[in-house]
Amino acid sequence: MKRQQLALVIGLSLSTLSTYSLASQATNPQVNFSQAYQTYLTAVEENKNVKQAAELAYTLGSANYGEESDNTANLAINYAKALHSDSSDSEEQRYALYKQAHGILVKNHGNKSVETLDALLGMASNTQSDREAANHLEHMIDIAAEQDNPKLVADMQFEAASLLAQKFTSKKYRKAKGYLEQADKYYQANLHENSVDRIKADFLMASFAEGRKKYNQAIERLNRVVSVFDNNLNFDHSAELSAHSKLIGLYEKQGKSDEATKHCLAIAKMVPWKESQEQKPLYRVNPDYPSHKAKQGRSGSVAMEFEVDTAGFVKNVSILDSDGGVSFEKSAIKAVEQWRYAPKFEKGQPVSATSQVRLDFRVNP
């Protein structure tokens, strides 16, 4: 009797163990995916190995959830966003992933669902066809318009304007400008002046204005950005730094060097000086290539030393060495004398500093 009970106990134990083993094997794909997805989240947070982590999460997630799952679509979008834009073949790969996601989401939610917005924007961003991009963006804005959400419409218009201006400005300038003006109108009427959306719109509006050589309009926008940060933040921000830098160039293009100086000094106060760092120009003019040298196919280079004074102007330029003749030297000096820098600060005050630069003259083949 005891042997039968023992056999029964052993049998139950083996049965339980066998069932547990099968269950573990069945849930392994889910466990593996969960671990991979957590690794992906950590990679994004630490900004390390994001591409590899996103690819693994996408691969395991696709196998775990199936090819028609929203989860697979979202993992495809995550992977597409993780692919580096400087890779020669990544644009096609990103487009394929966004297209896959879009197909899944359309099937599950419909062609006019908000769930498809990310995929539409992704396809528009990763096609070489300006017509296809414009169609995806228009569809995206139409979807937003059906949601009875004016802020969403403005956001989609801004995204469309940013993309068209960046990638297809020569062919889609008017459409981009129209989208931006509509978004900007909504932002100004409905959002607080220090909202991120208004600041982003100011930068893009300034860029459009500068492109049309309407420098005063661009300056007005960027000065608004600077004032927002001055009035609302007690710390420096990269966007404020960028606005100061762009204002220097705009004022110099108008011949208003004194106005540019204020922004040179502002940047110098914002960016701590390091003795080991090399001063970089905030505004630069490229040297003219001497015409007779160009006709001769002659190249050259000029190394110079100069003083950056307390206002960020270039003074006392001297030649350290040169190759190619005096005409290259004259052209190099004339250009560098128009450059502007952030002056060096010591004990809270601007001081003069010595800097060097080499300009190369090369004939394009």
Tab-separated table of C-alpha atoms in Angstrom, residues 8 25 35 43 53 107 121 142 164 168 174 226 242 247 272 275 282 303-304 310 312 319 335 344 359:
chain	number	residue	atom	x	y	z
A	8	LEU	CA	1.173	7.771	-6.927
A	25	GLN	CA	8.319	26.599	-22.712
A	35	GLN	CA	12.984	41.209	-21.214
A	43	ALA	CA	18.462	51.823	-23.884
A	53	ALA	CA	17.561	46.890	-28.577
A	107	LYS	CA	-6.640	47.000	-41.082
A	121	LEU	CA	4.356	60.889	-40.769
A	142	ASP	CA	-7.462	65.408	-42.708
A	164	LEU	CA	8.355	69.880	-46.241
A	168	PHE	CA	11.273	69.343	-50.090
A	174	ARG	CA	4.243	77.303	-50.617
A	226	VAL	CA	14.942	85.218	-26.148
A	242	SER	CA	20.337	78.965	-30.707
A	247	LEU	CA	20.269	86.774	-34.272
A	272	PRO	CA	31.418	78.595	-19.603
A	275	GLU	CA	41.079	77.162	-21.495
A	282	LEU	CA	29.191	82.578	-34.336
A	303	ALA	CA	46.827	80.176	-41.530
A	304	MET	CA	46.126	83.251	-39.429
A	310	THR	CA	35.805	92.117	-25.677
A	312	GLY	CA	33.649	89.501	-30.151
A	319	ILE	CA	49.587	85.575	-41.302
A	335	ALA	CA	36.740	87.399	-44.739
A	344	LYS	CA	36.302	85.113	-23.490
A	359	LEU	CA	41.313	78.645	-44.496
